[in-house]
Short mmCIF file of C-alpha atoms in Angstrom, two decimals:
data_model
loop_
_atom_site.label_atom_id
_atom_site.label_comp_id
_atom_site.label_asym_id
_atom_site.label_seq_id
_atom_site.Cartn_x
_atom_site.Cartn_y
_atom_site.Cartn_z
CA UNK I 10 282.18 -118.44 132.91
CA UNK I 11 282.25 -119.51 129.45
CA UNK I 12 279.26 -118.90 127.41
CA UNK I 13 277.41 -122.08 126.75
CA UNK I 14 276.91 -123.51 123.47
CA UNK I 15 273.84 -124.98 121.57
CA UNK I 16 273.18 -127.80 119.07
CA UNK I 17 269.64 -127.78 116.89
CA UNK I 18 267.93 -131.08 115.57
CA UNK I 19 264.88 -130.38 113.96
CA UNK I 20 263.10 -131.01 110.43
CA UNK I 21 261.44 -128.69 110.46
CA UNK I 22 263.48 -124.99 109.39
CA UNK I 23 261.03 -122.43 110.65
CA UNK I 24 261.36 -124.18 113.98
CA UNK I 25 265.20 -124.38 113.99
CA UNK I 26 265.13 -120.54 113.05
CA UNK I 27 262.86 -119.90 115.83
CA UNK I 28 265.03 -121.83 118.41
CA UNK I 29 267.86 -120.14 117.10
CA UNK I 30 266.23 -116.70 117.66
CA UNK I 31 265.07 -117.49 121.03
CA UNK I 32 268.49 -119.04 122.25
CA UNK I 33 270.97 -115.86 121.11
CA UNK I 34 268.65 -113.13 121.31
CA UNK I 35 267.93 -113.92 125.16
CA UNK I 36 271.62 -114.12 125.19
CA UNK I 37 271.21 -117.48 126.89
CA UNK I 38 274.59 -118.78 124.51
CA UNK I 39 275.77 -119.42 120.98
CA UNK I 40 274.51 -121.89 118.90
CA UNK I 41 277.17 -123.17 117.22
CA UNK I 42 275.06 -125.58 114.76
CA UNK I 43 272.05 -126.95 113.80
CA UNK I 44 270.75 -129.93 111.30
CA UNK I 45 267.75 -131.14 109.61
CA UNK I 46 267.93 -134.63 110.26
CA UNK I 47 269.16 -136.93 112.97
CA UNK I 48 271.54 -138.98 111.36
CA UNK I 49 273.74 -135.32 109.83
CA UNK I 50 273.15 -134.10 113.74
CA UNK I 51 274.73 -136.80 115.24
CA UNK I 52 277.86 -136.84 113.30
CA UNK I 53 278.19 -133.13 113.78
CA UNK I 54 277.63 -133.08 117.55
CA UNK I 55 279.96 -135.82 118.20
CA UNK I 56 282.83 -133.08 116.53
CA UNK I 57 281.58 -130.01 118.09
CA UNK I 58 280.56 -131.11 121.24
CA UNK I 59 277.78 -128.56 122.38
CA UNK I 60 276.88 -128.09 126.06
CA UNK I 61 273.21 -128.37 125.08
CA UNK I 62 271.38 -129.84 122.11
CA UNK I 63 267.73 -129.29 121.48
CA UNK I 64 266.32 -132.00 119.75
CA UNK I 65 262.88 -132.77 118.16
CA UNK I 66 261.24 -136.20 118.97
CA UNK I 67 260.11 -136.87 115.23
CA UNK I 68 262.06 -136.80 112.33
CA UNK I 69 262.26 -138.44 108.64
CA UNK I 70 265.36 -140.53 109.19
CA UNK I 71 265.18 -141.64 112.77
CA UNK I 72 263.44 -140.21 115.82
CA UNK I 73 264.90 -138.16 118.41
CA UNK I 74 265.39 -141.05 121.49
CA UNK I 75 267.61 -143.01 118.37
CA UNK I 76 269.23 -140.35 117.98
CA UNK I 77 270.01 -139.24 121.63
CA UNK I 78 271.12 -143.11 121.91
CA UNK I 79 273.85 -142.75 119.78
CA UNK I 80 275.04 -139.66 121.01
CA UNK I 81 275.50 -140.94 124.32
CA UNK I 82 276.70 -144.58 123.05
CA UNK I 83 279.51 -142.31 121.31
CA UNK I 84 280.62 -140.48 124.62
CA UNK I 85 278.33 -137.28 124.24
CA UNK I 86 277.74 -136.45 128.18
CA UNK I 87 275.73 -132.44 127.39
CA UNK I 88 272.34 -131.96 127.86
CA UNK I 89 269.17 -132.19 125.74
CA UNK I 90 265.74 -131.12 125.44
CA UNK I 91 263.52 -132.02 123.54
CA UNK I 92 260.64 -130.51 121.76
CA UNK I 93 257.89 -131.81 119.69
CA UNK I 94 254.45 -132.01 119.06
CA UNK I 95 253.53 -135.27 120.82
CA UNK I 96 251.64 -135.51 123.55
CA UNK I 97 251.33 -139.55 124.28
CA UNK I 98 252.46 -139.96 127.91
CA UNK I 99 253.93 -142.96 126.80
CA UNK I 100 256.26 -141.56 124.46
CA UNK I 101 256.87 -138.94 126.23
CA UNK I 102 257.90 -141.06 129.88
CA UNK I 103 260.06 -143.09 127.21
CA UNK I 104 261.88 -139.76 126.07
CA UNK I 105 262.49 -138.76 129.77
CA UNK I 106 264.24 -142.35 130.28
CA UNK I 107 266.74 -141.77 127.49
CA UNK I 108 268.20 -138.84 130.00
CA UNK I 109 266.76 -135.57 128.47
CA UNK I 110 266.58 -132.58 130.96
CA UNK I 111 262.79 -131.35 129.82
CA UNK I 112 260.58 -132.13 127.01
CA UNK I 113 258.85 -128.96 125.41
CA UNK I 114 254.70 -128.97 123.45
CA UNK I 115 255.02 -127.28 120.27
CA UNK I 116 253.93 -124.67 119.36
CA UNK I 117 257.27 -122.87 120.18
CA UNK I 118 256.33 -120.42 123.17
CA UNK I 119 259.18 -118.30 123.73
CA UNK I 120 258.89 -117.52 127.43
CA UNK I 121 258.49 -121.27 128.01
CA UNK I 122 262.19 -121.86 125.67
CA UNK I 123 263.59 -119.59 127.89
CA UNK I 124 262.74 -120.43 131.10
CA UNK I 125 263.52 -124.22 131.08
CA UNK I 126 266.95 -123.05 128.85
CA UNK I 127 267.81 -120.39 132.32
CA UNK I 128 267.32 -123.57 134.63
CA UNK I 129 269.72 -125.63 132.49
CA UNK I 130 272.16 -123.22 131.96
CA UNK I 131 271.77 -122.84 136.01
CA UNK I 132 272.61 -126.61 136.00
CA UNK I 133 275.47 -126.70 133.82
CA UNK I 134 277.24 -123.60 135.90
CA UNK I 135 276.57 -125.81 138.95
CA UNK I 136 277.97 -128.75 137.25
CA UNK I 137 281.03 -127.25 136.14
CA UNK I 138 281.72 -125.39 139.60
CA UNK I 139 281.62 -128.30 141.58
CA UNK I 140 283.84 -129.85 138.64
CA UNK I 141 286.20 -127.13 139.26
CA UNK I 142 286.71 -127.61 142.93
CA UNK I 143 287.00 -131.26 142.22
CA UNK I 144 290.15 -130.63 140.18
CA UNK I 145 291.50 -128.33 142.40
CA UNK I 146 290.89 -130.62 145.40
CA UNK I 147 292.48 -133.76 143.27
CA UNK I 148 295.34 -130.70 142.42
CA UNK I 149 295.84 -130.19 145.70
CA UNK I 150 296.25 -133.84 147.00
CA UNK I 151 298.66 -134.85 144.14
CA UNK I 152 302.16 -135.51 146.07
CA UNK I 153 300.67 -136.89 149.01
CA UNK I 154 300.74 -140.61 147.94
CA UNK I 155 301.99 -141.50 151.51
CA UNK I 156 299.64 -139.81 153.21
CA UNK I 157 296.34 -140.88 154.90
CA UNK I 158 293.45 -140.29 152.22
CA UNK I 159 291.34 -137.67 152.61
CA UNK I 160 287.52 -137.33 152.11
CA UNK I 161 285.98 -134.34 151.34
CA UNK I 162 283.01 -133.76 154.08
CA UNK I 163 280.30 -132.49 151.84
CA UNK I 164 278.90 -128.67 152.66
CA UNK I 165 275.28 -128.62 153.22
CA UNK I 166 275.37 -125.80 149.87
CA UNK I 167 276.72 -128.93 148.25
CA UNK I 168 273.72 -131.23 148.94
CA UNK I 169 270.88 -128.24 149.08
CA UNK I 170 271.90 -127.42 145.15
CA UNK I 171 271.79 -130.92 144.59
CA UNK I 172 268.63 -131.52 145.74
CA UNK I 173 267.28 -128.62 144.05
CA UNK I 174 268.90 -129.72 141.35
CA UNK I 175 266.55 -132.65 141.12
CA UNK I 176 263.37 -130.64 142.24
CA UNK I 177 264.04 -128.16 139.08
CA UNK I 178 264.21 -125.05 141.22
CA UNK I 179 268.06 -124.07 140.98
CA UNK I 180 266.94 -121.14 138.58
CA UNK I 181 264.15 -119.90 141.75
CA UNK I 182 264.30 -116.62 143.28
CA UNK I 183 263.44 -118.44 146.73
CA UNK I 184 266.91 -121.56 145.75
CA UNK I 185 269.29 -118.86 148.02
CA UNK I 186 267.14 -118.62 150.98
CA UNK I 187 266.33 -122.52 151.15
CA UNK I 188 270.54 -123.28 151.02
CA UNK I 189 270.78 -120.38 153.77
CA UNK I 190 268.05 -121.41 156.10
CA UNK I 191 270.03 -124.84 155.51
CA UNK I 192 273.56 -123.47 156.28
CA UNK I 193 271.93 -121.85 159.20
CA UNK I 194 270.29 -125.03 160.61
CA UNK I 195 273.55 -127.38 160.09
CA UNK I 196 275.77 -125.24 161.61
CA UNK I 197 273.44 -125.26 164.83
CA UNK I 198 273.13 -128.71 164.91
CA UNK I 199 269.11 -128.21 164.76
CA UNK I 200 267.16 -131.72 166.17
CA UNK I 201 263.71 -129.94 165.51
CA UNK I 202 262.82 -126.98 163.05
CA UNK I 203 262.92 -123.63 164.78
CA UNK I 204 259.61 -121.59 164.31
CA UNK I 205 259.34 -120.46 160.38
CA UNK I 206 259.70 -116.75 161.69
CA UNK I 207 262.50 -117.20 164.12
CA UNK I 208 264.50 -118.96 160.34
CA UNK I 209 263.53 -115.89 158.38
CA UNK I 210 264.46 -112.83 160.99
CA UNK I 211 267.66 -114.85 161.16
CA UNK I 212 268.23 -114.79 157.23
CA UNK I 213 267.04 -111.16 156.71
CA UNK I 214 269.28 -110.10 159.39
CA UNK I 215 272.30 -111.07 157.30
CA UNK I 216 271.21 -108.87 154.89
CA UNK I 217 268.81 -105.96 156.57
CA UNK I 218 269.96 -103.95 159.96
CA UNK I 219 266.78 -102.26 161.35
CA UNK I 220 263.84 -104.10 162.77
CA UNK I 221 261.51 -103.05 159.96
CA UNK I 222 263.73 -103.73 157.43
CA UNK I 223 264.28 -107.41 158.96
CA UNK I 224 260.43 -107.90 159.36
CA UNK I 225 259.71 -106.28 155.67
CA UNK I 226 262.78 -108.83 154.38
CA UNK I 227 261.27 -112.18 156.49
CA UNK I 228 258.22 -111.35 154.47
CA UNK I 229 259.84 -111.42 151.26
CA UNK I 230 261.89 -114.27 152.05
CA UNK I 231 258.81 -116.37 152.90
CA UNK I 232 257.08 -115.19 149.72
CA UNK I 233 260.11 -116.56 147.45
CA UNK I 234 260.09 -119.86 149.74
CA UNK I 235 256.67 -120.55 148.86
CA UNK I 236 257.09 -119.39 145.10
CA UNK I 237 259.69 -122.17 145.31
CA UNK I 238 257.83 -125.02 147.05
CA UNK I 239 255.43 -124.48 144.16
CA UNK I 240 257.78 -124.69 141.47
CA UNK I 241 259.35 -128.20 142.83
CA UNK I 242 255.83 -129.13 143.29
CA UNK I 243 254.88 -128.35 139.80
CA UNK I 244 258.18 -130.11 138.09
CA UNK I 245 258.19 -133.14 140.54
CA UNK I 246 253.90 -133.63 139.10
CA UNK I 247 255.36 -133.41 135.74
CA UNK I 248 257.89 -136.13 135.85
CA UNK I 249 255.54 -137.91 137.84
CA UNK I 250 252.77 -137.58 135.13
CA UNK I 251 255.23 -138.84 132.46
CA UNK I 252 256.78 -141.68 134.41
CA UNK I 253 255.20 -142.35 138.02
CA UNK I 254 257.70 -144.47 138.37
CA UNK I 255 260.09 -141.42 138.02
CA UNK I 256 262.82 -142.06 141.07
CA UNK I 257 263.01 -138.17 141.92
CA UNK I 258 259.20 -138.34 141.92
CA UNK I 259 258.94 -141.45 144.04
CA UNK I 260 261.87 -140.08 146.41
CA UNK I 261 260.90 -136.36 146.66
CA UNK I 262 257.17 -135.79 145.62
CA UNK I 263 255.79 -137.99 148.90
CA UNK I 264 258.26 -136.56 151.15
CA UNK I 265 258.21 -133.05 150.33
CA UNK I 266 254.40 -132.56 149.61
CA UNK I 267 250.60 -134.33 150.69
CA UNK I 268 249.29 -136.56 148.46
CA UNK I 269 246.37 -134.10 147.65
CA UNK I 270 248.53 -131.58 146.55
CA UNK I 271 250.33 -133.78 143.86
CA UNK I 272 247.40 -135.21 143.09
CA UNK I 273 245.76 -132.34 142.69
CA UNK I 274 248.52 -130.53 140.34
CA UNK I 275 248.87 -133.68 138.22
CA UNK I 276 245.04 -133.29 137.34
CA UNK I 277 245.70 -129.59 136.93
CA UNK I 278 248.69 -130.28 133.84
CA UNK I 279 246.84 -133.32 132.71
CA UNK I 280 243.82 -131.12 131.86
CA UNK I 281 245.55 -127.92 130.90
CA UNK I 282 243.97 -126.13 133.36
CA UNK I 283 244.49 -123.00 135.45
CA UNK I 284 246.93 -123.17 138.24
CA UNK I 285 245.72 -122.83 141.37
CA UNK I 286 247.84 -121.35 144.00
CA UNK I 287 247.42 -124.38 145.80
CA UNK I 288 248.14 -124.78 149.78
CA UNK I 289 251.81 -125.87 149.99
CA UNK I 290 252.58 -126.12 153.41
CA UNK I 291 256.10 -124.29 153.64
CA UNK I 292 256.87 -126.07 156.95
CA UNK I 293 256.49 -129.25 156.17
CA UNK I 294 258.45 -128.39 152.68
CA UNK I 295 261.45 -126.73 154.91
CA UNK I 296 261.63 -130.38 157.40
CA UNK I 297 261.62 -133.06 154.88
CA UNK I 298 264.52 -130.78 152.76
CA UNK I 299 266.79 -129.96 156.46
CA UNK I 300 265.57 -133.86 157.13
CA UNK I 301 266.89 -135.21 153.50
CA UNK I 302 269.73 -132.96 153.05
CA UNK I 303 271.03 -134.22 156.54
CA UNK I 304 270.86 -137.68 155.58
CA UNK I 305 272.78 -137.41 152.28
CA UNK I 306 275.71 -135.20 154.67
CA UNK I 307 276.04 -138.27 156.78
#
């Protein structure tokens, strides 16, 4: 895979440094330029083409969303992030509808940087797999002008990871055994959801031979599930907080999760409070997703 590649907007040099830092010490890629000013950063981008830029919302010449609209007015299709010291919901909901991937608080926190940069990255390698077997699907079709089209059935991998996609949970320890549970469910034509224990024994055995190792494995399993429901729970109540209007939040938040349980994690990031572990309910998580991702294999 080749390494990604990183772009830097930001006024401010301590903070570009610091991004910089972050970005090829983790060895998450390369960045391969950075600028003080929005107007300088869009010309630069537009020759370089980076897979990723970060980009600060407020700047001397012209803000970040300006800025983002040119890029993608000029054919720019990578992906930003952006990172700033605002905190207006407002401003920030209007950031999220230019198309940026996350939107970061200053004060830089590096562990923060890093984690939403691993579940990009884990985007972009999903988004250029799928564009390689594209290609090599359209490859394979070329000299068959006379023939009868062909449609490629999607895989139920293909619609868990883009699901998750949305949800923010490709980069999830718990993202493998939601796509096999899913695999294992579609290829036995499931109506109803099996007993939670009866999906994990049947995932652990892939992996684990002897009964204890298969019941110490369905334990783990259901751990990273839940670790996982969480994590969708927690980005869905973020976009939602930003934009309740948010389409993955309208489409996945109510279907995926109780109203309490939003609720109550919206009120949790609004205030800057403590997590809770909350009471995600695993099963109901595990039926809407086998429900949703059957629907969008149809």
């Amino acid at each position: 895979m080749t390494t990604l590649t990183y772009f830097i907007i930001d006024d401010d040099d301590v903070s570009r440094r610091m991004l910089q830092s972050i970005v090829e010490s983790s060895g998450l890629g390369e960045v391969i330029g950075t600028a003080d000013n929005g107007t300088e950063g869009v010309a630069e981008i537009l020759r370089v083409k980076p897979d990723v830029v970060l980009i600060d919302l407020l700047m001397g010449d012209q803000d970040g969303m300006e800025s983002i609209a040119q890029l993608r007015a000029g054919g720019f299709h990578g992906k930003f992030i952006m990172i700033s010291q605002v905190v207006d919901k407002e401003m920030v909901g209007q950031a999220y509808q230019t198309g940026i991937e996350f939107f970061i608080h200053k004060p830089i926190n590096k562990l923060e940087i890093q984690a939403v940069l691993e579940k990009v990255n884990g985007q972009l390698k999903l988004d250029r797999s799928l564009l390689e077997i594209r290609k090599s699907l359209a490859y394979l079709e070329q000299g068959k002008a006379q023939a009868k089209p062909v449609v490629k059935e999607r895989t139920a991998r293909d619609a868990a990871y883009h699901m998750m996609l949305d949800m923010g949970i490709t980069g999830e320890s718990g993202s493998k055994d939601i796509v096999a549970i899913m695999e294992y469910l579609v290829d036995r034509r499931e109506q109803e959801m099996p007993p939670l224990q009866e999906l994990y024994e049947a995932i652990a055995a892939k992996y684990r031979q002897s009964d204890k190792e298969i019941a110490k494995e369905s334990k783990a399993i259901e751990q990273r599930i839940r670790r996982t429901a969480l994590a969708a729970l927690t980005h869905l109540s973020c976009l939602g907080l930003t934009d309740y209007s948010n389409p993955k939040f309208e489409h996945y938040a109510p279907m995926f999760f109780d109203f309490q349980e939003v609720r109550l994690r919206m009120k949790e990031i609004d205030e800057e409070a403590p997590t809770c572990k909350g009471k995600v309910s695993i099963k109901k998580f595990l039926q809407a997703f086998y429900w949703d991702l059957s629907r969008k294999m149809e």
